[in-house]
mmCIF file with all atom_site columns, C-alpha atoms in Angstrom:
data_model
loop_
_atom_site.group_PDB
_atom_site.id
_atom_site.type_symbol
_atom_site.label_atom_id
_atom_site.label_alt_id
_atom_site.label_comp_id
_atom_site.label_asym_id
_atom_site.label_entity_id
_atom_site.label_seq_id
_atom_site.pdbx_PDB_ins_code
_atom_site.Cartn_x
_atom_site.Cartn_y
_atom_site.Cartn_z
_atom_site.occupancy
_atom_site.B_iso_or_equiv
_atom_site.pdbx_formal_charge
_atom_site.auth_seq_id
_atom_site.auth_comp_id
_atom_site.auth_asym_id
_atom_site.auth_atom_id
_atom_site.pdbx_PDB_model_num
ATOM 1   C CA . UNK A 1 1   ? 157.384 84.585 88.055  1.00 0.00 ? 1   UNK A CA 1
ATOM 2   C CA . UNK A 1 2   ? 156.128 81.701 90.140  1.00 0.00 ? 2   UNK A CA 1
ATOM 3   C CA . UNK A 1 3   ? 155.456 83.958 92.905  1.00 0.00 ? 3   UNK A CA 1
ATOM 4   C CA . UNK A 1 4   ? 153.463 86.581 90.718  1.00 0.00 ? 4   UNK A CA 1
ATOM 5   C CA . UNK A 1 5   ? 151.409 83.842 89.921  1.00 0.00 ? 5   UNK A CA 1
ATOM 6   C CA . UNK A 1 6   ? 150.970 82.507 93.833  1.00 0.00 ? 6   UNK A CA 1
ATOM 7   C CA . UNK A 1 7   ? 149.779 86.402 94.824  1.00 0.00 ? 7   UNK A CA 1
ATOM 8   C CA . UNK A 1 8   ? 147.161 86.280 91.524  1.00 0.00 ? 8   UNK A CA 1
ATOM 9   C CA . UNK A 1 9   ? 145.583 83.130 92.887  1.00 0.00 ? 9   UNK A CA 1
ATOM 10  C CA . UNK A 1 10  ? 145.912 84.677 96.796  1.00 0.00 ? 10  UNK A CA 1
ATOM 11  C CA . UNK A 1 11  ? 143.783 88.128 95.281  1.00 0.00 ? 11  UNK A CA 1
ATOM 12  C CA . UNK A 1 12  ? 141.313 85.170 93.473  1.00 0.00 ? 12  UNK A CA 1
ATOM 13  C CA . UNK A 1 13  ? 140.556 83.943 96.389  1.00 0.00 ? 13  UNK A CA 1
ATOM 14  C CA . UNK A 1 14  ? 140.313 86.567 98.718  1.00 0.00 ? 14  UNK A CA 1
ATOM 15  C CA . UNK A 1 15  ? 138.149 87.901 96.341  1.00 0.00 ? 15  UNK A CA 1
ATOM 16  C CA . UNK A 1 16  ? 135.928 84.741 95.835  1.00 0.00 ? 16  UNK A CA 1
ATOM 17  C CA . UNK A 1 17  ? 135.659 85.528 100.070 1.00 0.00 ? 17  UNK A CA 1
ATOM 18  C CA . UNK A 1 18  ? 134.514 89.086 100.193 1.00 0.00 ? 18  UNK A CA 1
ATOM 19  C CA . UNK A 1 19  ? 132.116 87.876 97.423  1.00 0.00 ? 19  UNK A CA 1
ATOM 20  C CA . UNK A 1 20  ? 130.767 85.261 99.949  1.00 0.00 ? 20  UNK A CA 1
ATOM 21  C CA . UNK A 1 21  ? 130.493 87.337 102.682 1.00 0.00 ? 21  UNK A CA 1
ATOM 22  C CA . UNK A 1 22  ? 128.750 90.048 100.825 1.00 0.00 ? 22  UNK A CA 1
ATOM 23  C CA . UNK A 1 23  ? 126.206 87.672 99.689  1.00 0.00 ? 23  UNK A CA 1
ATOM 24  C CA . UNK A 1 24  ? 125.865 86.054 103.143 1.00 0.00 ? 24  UNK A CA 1
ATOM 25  C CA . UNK A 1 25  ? 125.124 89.817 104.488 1.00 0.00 ? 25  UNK A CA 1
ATOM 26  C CA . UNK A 1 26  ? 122.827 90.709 102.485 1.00 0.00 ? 26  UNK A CA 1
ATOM 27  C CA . UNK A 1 27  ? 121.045 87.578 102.741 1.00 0.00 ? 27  UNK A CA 1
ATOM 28  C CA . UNK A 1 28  ? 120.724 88.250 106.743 1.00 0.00 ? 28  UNK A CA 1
ATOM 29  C CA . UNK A 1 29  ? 120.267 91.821 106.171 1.00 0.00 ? 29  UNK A CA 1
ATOM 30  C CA . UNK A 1 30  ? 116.842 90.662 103.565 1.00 0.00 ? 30  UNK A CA 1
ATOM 31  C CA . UNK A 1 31  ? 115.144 87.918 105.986 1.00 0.00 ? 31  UNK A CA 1
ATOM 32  C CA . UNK A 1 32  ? 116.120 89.728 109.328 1.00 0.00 ? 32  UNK A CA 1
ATOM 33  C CA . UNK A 1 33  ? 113.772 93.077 107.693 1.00 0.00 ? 33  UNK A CA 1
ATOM 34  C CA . UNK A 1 34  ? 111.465 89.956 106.007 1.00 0.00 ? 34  UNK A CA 1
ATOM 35  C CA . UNK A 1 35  ? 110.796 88.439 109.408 1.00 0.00 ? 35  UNK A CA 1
ATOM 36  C CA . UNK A 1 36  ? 110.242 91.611 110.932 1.00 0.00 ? 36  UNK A CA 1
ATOM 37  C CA . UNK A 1 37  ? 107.524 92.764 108.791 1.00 0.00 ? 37  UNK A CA 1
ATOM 38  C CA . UNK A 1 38  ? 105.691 89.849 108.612 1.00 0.00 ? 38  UNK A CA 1
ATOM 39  C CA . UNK A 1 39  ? 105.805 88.665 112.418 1.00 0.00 ? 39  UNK A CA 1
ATOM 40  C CA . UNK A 1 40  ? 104.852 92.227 113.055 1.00 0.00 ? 40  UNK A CA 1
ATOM 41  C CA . UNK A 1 41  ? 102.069 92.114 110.972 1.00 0.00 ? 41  UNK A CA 1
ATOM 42  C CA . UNK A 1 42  ? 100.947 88.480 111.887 1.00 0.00 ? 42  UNK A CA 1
ATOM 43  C CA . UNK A 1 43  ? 100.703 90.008 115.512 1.00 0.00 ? 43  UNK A CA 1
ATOM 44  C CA . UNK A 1 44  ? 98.557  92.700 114.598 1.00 0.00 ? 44  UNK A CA 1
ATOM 45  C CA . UNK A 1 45  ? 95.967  90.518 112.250 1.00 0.00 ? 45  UNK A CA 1
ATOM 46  C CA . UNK A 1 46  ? 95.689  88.085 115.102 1.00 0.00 ? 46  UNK A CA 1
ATOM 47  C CA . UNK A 1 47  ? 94.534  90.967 117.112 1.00 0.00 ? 47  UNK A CA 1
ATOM 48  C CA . UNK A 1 48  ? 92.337  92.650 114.574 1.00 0.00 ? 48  UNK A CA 1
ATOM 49  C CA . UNK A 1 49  ? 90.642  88.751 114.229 1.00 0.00 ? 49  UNK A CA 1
ATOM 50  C CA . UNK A 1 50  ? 90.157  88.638 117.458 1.00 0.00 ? 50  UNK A CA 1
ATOM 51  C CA . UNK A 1 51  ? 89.010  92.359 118.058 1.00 0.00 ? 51  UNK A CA 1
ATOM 52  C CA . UNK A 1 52  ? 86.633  91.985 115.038 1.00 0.00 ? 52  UNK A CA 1
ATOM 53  C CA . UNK A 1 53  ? 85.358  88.485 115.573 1.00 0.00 ? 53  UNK A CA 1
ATOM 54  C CA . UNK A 1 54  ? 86.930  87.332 112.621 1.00 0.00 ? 54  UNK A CA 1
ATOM 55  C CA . UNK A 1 55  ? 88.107  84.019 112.430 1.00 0.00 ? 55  UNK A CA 1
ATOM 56  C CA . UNK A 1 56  ? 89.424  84.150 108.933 1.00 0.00 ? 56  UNK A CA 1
ATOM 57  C CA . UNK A 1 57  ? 91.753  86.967 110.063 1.00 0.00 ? 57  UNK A CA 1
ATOM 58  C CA . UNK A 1 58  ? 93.017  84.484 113.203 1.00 0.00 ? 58  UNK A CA 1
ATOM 59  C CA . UNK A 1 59  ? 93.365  82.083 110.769 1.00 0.00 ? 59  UNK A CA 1
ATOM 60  C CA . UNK A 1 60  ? 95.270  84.246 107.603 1.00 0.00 ? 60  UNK A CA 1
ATOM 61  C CA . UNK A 1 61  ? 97.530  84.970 110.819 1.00 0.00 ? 61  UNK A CA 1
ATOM 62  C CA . UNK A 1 62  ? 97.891  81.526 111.804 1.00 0.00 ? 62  UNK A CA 1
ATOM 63  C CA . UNK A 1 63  ? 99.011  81.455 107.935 1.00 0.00 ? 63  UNK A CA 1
ATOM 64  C CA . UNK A 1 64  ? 101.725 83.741 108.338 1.00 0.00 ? 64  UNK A CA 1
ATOM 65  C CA . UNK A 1 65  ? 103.052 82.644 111.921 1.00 0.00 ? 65  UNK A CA 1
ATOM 66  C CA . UNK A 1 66  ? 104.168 79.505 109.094 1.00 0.00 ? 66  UNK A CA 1
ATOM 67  C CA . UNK A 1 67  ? 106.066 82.240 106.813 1.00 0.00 ? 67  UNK A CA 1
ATOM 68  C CA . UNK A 1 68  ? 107.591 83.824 110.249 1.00 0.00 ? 68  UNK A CA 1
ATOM 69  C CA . UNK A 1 69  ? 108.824 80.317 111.570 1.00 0.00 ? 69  UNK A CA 1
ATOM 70  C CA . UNK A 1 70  ? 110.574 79.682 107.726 1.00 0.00 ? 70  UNK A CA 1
ATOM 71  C CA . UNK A 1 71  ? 111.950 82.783 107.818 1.00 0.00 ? 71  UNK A CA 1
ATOM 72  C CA . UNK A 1 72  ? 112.975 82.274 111.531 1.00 0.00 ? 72  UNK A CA 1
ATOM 73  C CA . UNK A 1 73  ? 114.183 78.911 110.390 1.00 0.00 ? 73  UNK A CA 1
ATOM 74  C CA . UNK A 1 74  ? 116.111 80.290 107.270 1.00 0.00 ? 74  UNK A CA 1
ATOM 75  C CA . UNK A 1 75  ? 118.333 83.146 109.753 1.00 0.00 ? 75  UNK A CA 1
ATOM 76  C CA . UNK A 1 76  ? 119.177 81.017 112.225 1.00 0.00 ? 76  UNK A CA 1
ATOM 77  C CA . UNK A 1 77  ? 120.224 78.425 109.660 1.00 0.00 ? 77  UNK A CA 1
ATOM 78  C CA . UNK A 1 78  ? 122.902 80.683 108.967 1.00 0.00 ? 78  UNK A CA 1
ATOM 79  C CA . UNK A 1 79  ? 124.260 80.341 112.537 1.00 0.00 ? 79  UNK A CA 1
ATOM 80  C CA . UNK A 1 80  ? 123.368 76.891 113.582 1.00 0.00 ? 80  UNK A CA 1
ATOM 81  C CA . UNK A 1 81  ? 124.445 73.388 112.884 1.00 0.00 ? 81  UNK A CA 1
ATOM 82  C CA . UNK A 1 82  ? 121.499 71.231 111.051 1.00 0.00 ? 82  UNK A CA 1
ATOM 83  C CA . UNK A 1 83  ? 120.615 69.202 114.724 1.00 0.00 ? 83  UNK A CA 1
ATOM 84  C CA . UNK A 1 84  ? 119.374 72.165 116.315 1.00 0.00 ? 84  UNK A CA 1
ATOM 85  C CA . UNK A 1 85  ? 117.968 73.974 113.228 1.00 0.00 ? 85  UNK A CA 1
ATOM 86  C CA . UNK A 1 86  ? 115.794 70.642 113.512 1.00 0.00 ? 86  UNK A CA 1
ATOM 87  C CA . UNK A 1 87  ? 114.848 70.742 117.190 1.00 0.00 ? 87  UNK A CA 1
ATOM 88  C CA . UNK A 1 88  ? 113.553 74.327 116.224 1.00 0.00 ? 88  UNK A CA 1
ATOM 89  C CA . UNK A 1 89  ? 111.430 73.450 113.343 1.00 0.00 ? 89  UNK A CA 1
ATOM 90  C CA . UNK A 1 90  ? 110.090 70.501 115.533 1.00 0.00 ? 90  UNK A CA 1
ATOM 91  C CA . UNK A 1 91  ? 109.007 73.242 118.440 1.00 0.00 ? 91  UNK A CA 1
ATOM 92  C CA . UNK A 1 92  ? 107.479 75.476 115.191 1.00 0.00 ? 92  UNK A CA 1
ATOM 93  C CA . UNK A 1 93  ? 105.307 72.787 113.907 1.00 0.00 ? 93  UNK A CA 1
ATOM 94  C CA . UNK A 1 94  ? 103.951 71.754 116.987 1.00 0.00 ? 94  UNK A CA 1
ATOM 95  C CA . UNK A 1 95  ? 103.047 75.425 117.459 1.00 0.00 ? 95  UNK A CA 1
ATOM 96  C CA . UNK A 1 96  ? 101.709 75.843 114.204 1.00 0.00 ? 96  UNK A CA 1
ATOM 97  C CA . UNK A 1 97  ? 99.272  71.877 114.647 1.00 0.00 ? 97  UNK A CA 1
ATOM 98  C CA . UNK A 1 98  ? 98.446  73.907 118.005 1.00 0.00 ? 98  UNK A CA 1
ATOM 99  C CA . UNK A 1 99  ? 97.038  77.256 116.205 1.00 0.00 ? 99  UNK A CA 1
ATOM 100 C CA . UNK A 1 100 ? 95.083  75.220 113.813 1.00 0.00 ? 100 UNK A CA 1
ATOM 101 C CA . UNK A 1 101 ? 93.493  72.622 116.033 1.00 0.00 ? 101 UNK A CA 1
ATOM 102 C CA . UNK A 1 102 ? 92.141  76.102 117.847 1.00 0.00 ? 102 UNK A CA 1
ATOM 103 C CA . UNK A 1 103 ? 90.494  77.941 114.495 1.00 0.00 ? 103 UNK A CA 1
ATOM 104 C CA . UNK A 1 104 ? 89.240  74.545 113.169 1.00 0.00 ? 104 UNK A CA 1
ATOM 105 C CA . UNK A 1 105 ? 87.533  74.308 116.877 1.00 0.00 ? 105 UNK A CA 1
ATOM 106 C CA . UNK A 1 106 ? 86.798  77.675 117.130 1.00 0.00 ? 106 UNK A CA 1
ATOM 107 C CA . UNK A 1 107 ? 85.080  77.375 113.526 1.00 0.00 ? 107 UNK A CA 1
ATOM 108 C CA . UNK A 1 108 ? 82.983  74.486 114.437 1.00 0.00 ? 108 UNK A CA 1
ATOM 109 C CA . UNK A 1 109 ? 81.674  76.254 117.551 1.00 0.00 ? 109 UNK A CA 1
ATOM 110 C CA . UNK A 1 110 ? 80.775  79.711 115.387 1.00 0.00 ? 110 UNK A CA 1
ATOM 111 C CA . UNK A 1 111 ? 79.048  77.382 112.936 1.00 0.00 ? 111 UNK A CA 1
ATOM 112 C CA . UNK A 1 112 ? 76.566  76.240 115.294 1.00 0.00 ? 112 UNK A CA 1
ATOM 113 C CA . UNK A 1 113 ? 76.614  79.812 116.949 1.00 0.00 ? 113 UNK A CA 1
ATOM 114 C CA . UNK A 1 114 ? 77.429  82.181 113.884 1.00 0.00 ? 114 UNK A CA 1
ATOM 115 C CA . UNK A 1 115 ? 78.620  85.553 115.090 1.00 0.00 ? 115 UNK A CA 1
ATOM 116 C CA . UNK A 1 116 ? 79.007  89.231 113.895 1.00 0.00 ? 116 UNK A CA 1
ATOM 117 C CA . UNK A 1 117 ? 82.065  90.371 112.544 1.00 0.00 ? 117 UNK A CA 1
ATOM 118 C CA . UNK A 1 118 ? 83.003  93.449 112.339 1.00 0.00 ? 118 UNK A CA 1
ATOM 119 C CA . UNK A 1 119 ? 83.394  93.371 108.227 1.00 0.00 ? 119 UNK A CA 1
ATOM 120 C CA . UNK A 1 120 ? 84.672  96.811 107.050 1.00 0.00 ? 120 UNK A CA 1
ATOM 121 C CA . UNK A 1 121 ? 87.568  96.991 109.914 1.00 0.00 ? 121 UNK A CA 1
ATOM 122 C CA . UNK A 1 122 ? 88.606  93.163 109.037 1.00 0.00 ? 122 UNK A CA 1
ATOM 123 C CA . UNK A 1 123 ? 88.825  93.597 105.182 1.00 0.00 ? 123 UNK A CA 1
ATOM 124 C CA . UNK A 1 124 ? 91.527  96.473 105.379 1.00 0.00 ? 124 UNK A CA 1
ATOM 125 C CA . UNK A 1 125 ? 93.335  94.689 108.069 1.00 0.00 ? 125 UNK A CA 1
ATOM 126 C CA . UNK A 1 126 ? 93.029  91.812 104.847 1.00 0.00 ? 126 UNK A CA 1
ATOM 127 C CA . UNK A 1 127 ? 94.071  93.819 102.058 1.00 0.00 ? 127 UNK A CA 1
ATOM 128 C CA . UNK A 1 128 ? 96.975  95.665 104.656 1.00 0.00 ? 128 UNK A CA 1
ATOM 129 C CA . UNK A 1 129 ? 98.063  91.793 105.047 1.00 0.00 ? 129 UNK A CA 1
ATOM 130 C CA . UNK A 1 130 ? 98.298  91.013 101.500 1.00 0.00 ? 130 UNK A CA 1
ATOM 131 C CA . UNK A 1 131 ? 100.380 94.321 100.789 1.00 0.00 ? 131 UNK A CA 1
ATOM 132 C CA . UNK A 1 132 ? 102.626 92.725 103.287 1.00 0.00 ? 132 UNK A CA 1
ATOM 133 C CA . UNK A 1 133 ? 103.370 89.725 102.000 1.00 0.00 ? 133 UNK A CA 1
ATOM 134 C CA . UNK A 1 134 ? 103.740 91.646 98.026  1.00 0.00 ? 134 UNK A CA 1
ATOM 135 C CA . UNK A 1 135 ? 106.391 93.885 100.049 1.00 0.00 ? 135 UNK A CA 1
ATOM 136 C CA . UNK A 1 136 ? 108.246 90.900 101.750 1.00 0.00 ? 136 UNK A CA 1
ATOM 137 C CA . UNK A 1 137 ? 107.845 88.267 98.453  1.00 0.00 ? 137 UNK A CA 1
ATOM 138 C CA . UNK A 1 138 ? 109.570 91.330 96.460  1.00 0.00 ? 138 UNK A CA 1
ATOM 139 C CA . UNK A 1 139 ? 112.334 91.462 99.174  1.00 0.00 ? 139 UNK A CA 1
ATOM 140 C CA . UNK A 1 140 ? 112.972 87.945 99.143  1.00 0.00 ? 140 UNK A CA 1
ATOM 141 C CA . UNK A 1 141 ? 113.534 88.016 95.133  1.00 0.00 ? 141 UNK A CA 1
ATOM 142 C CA . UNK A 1 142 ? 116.765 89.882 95.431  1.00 0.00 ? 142 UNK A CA 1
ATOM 143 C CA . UNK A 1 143 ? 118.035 87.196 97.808  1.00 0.00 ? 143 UNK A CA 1
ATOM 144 C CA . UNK A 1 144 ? 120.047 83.731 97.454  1.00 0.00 ? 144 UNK A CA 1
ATOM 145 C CA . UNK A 1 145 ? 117.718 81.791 95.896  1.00 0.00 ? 145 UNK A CA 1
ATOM 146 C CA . UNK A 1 146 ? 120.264 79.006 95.312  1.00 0.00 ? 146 UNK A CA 1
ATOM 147 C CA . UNK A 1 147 ? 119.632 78.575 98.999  1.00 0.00 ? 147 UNK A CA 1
ATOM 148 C CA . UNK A 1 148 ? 117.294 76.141 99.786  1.00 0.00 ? 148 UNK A CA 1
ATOM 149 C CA . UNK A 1 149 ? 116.316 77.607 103.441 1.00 0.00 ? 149 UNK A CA 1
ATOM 150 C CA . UNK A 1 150 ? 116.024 81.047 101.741 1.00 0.00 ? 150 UNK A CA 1
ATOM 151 C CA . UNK A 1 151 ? 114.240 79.455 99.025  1.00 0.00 ? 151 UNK A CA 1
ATOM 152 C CA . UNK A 1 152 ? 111.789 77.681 101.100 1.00 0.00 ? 152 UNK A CA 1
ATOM 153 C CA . UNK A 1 153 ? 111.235 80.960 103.575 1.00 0.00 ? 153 UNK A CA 1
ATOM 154 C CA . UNK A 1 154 ? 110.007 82.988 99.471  1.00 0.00 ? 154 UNK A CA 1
ATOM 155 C CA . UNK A 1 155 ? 108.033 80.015 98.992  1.00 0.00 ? 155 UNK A CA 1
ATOM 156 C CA . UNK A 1 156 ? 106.076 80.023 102.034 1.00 0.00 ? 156 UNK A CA 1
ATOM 157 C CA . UNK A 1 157 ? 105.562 84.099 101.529 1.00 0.00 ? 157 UNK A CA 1
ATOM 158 C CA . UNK A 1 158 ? 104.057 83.230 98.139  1.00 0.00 ? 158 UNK A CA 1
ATOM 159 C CA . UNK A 1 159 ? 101.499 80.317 99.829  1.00 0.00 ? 159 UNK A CA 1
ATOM 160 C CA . UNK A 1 160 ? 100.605 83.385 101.897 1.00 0.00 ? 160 UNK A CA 1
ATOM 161 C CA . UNK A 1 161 ? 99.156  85.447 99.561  1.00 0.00 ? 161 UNK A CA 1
ATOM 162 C CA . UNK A 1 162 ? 96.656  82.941 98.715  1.00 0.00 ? 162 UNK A CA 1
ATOM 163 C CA . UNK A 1 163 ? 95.761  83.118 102.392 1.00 0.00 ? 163 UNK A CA 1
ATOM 164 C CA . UNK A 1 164 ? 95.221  86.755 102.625 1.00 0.00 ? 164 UNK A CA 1
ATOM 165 C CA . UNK A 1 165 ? 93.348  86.555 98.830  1.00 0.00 ? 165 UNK A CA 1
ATOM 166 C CA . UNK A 1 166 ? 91.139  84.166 100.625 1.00 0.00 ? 166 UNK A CA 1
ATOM 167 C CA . UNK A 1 167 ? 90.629  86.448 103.628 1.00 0.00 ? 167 UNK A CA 1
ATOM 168 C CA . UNK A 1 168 ? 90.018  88.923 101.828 1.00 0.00 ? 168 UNK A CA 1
ATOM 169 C CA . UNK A 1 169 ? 87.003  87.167 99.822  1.00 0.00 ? 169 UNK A CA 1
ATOM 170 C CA . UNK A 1 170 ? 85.344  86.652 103.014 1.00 0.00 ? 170 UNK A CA 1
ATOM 171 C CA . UNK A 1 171 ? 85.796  90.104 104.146 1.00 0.00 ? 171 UNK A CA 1
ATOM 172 C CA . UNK A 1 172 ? 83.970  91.356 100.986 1.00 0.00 ? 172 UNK A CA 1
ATOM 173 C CA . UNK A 1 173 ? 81.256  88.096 101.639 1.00 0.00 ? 173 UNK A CA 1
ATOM 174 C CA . UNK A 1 174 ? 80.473  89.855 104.610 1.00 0.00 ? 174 UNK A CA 1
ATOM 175 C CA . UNK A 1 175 ? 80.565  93.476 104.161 1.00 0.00 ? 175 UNK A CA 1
ATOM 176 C CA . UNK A 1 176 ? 78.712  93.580 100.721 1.00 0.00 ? 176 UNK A CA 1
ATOM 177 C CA . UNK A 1 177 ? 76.428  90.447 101.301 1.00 0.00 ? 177 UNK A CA 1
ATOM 178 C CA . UNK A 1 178 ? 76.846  90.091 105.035 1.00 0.00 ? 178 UNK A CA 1
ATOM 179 C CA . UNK A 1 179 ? 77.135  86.485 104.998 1.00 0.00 ? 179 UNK A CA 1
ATOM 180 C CA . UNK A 1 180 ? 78.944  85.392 107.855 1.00 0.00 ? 180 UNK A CA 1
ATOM 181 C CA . UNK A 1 181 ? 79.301  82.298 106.736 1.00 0.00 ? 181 UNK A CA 1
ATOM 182 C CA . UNK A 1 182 ? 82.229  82.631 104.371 1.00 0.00 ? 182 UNK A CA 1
ATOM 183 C CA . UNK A 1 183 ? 84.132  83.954 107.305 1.00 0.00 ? 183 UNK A CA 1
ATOM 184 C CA . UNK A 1 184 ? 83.933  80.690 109.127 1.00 0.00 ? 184 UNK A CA 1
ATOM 185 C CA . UNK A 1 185 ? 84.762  78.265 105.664 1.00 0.00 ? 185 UNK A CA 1
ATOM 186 C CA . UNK A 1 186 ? 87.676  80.366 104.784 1.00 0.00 ? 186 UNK A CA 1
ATOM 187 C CA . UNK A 1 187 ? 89.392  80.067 108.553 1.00 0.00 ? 187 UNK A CA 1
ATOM 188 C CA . UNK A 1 188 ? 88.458  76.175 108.229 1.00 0.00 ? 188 UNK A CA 1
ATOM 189 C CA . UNK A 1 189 ? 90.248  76.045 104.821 1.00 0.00 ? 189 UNK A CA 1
ATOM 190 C CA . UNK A 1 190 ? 93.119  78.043 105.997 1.00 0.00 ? 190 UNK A CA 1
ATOM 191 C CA . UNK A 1 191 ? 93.708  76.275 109.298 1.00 0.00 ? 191 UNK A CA 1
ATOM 192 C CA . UNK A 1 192 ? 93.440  72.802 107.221 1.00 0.00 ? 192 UNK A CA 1
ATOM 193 C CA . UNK A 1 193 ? 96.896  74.940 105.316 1.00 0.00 ? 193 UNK A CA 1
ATOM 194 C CA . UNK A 1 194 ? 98.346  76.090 108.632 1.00 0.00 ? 194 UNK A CA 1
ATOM 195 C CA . UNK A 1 195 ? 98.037  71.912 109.970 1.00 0.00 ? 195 UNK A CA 1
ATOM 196 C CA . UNK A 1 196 ? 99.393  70.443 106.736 1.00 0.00 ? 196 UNK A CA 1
ATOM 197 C CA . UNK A 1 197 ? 102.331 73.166 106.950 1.00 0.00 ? 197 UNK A CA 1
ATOM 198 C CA . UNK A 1 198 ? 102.836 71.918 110.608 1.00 0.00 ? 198 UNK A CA 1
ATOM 199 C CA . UNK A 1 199 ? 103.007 68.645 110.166 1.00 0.00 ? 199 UNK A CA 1
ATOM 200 C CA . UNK A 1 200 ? 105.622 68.629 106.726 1.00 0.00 ? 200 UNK A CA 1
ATOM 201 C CA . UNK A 1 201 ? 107.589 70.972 108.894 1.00 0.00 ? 201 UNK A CA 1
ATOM 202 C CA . UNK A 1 202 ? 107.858 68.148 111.975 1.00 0.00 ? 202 UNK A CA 1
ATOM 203 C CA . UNK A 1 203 ? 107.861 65.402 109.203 1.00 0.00 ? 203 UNK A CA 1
ATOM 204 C CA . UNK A 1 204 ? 110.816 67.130 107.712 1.00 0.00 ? 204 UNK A CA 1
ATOM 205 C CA . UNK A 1 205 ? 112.380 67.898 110.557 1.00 0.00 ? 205 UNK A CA 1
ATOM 206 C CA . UNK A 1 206 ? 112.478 64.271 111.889 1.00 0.00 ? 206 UNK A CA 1
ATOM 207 C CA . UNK A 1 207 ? 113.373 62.080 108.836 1.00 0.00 ? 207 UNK A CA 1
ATOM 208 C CA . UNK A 1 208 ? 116.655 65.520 108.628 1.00 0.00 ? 208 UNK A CA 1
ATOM 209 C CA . UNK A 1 209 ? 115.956 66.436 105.531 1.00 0.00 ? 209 UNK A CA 1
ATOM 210 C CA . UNK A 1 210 ? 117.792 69.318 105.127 1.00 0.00 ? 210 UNK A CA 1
#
């Protein structure tokens, strides 16, 4: 009898560990696909910016680069010990103070010299962006969400969205209205996102909270 009992707690547990490990697959399987859509797509709307002369495009990228490093951040948290999950949030942040410091510059220059943009071509790149980050937030749902990397990485694809919205509005500005303008004020507002997201994520990273 006593042993009947023993193998009922042994199948318990073994089952309690399949369980686990299903859940830990499936949360790799999620953010590996997540991070590939949306570092493929922040790629491609940094290019489109900079093919179209739009800086709110550079920017909304800038934007997502954040979302890639979480998600980055999130995988390899499954692999690494908390010190060097750290040191690689430290190198994101400073990456991410780095892209803004260039918009905000790059916004100040094109507001003394306004440029043309290239309106039609950068509002579908927009709208393709925010179709993105529906696509990846949706993925992210059926995740852990009692993890708090995992957790984090959805949040920062949810902050996204407002960026593309935003892009998106000066896409519109400029194709229906042409005012340039709202190009350059929605990559200042977005880059003043991209610097605040940089610096929590170094903050964070140096005071170890997990």
């Amino acid at each position: 009898m006593p042993s009947q009992r023993t193998h009922h707690k042994h199948d318990h547990s073994s089952d309690h560990f399949h369980h686990h490990q299903h859940i830990h697959t499936e949360n790799r399987r999620i953010l590996v696909l997540s991070f590939f859509l949306i570092t493929s797509f922040m790629i491609i709307e940094f290019l489109g910016g900079y093919s179209f002369n739009s800086l709110a495009l550079m920017a909304d990228a800038g934007h997502m680069a954040n979302d890639s490093f979480a998600l980055l951040i999130a995988l390899i948290a499954l692999y690494l010990n908390p010190q060097n999950q750290r040191r690689v949030a430290i190198l994101n942040g400073f990456s991410l103070l780095l892209v803004a410091i260039y918009i905000i510059w790059e916004a100040i220059e094109r507001w003394q010299y306004p440029q043309q943009i290239a309106s039609l071509p950068m509002l579908i790149v927009a709208v393709l962006g925010l179709l993105v980050n529906v696509v990846v937030a949706h993925l992210m749902l059926k995740d852990d969400q009692a993890n708090l990397n995992l957790r984090a990485a959805y949040l920062h694809v949810l902050a996204d969205l407002l960026g593309s919205i935003v892009a998106i509005s000066a896409g519109l500005s400029a194709y229906l209205f042409n005012w340039i303008w709202v190009d350059i004020i929605a990559s200042f507002i977005l880059s003043l996102f991209v610097l605040k997201s940089g610096y929590a994520i170094i903050k964070e990273a140096l005071l170890g909270v997990e």
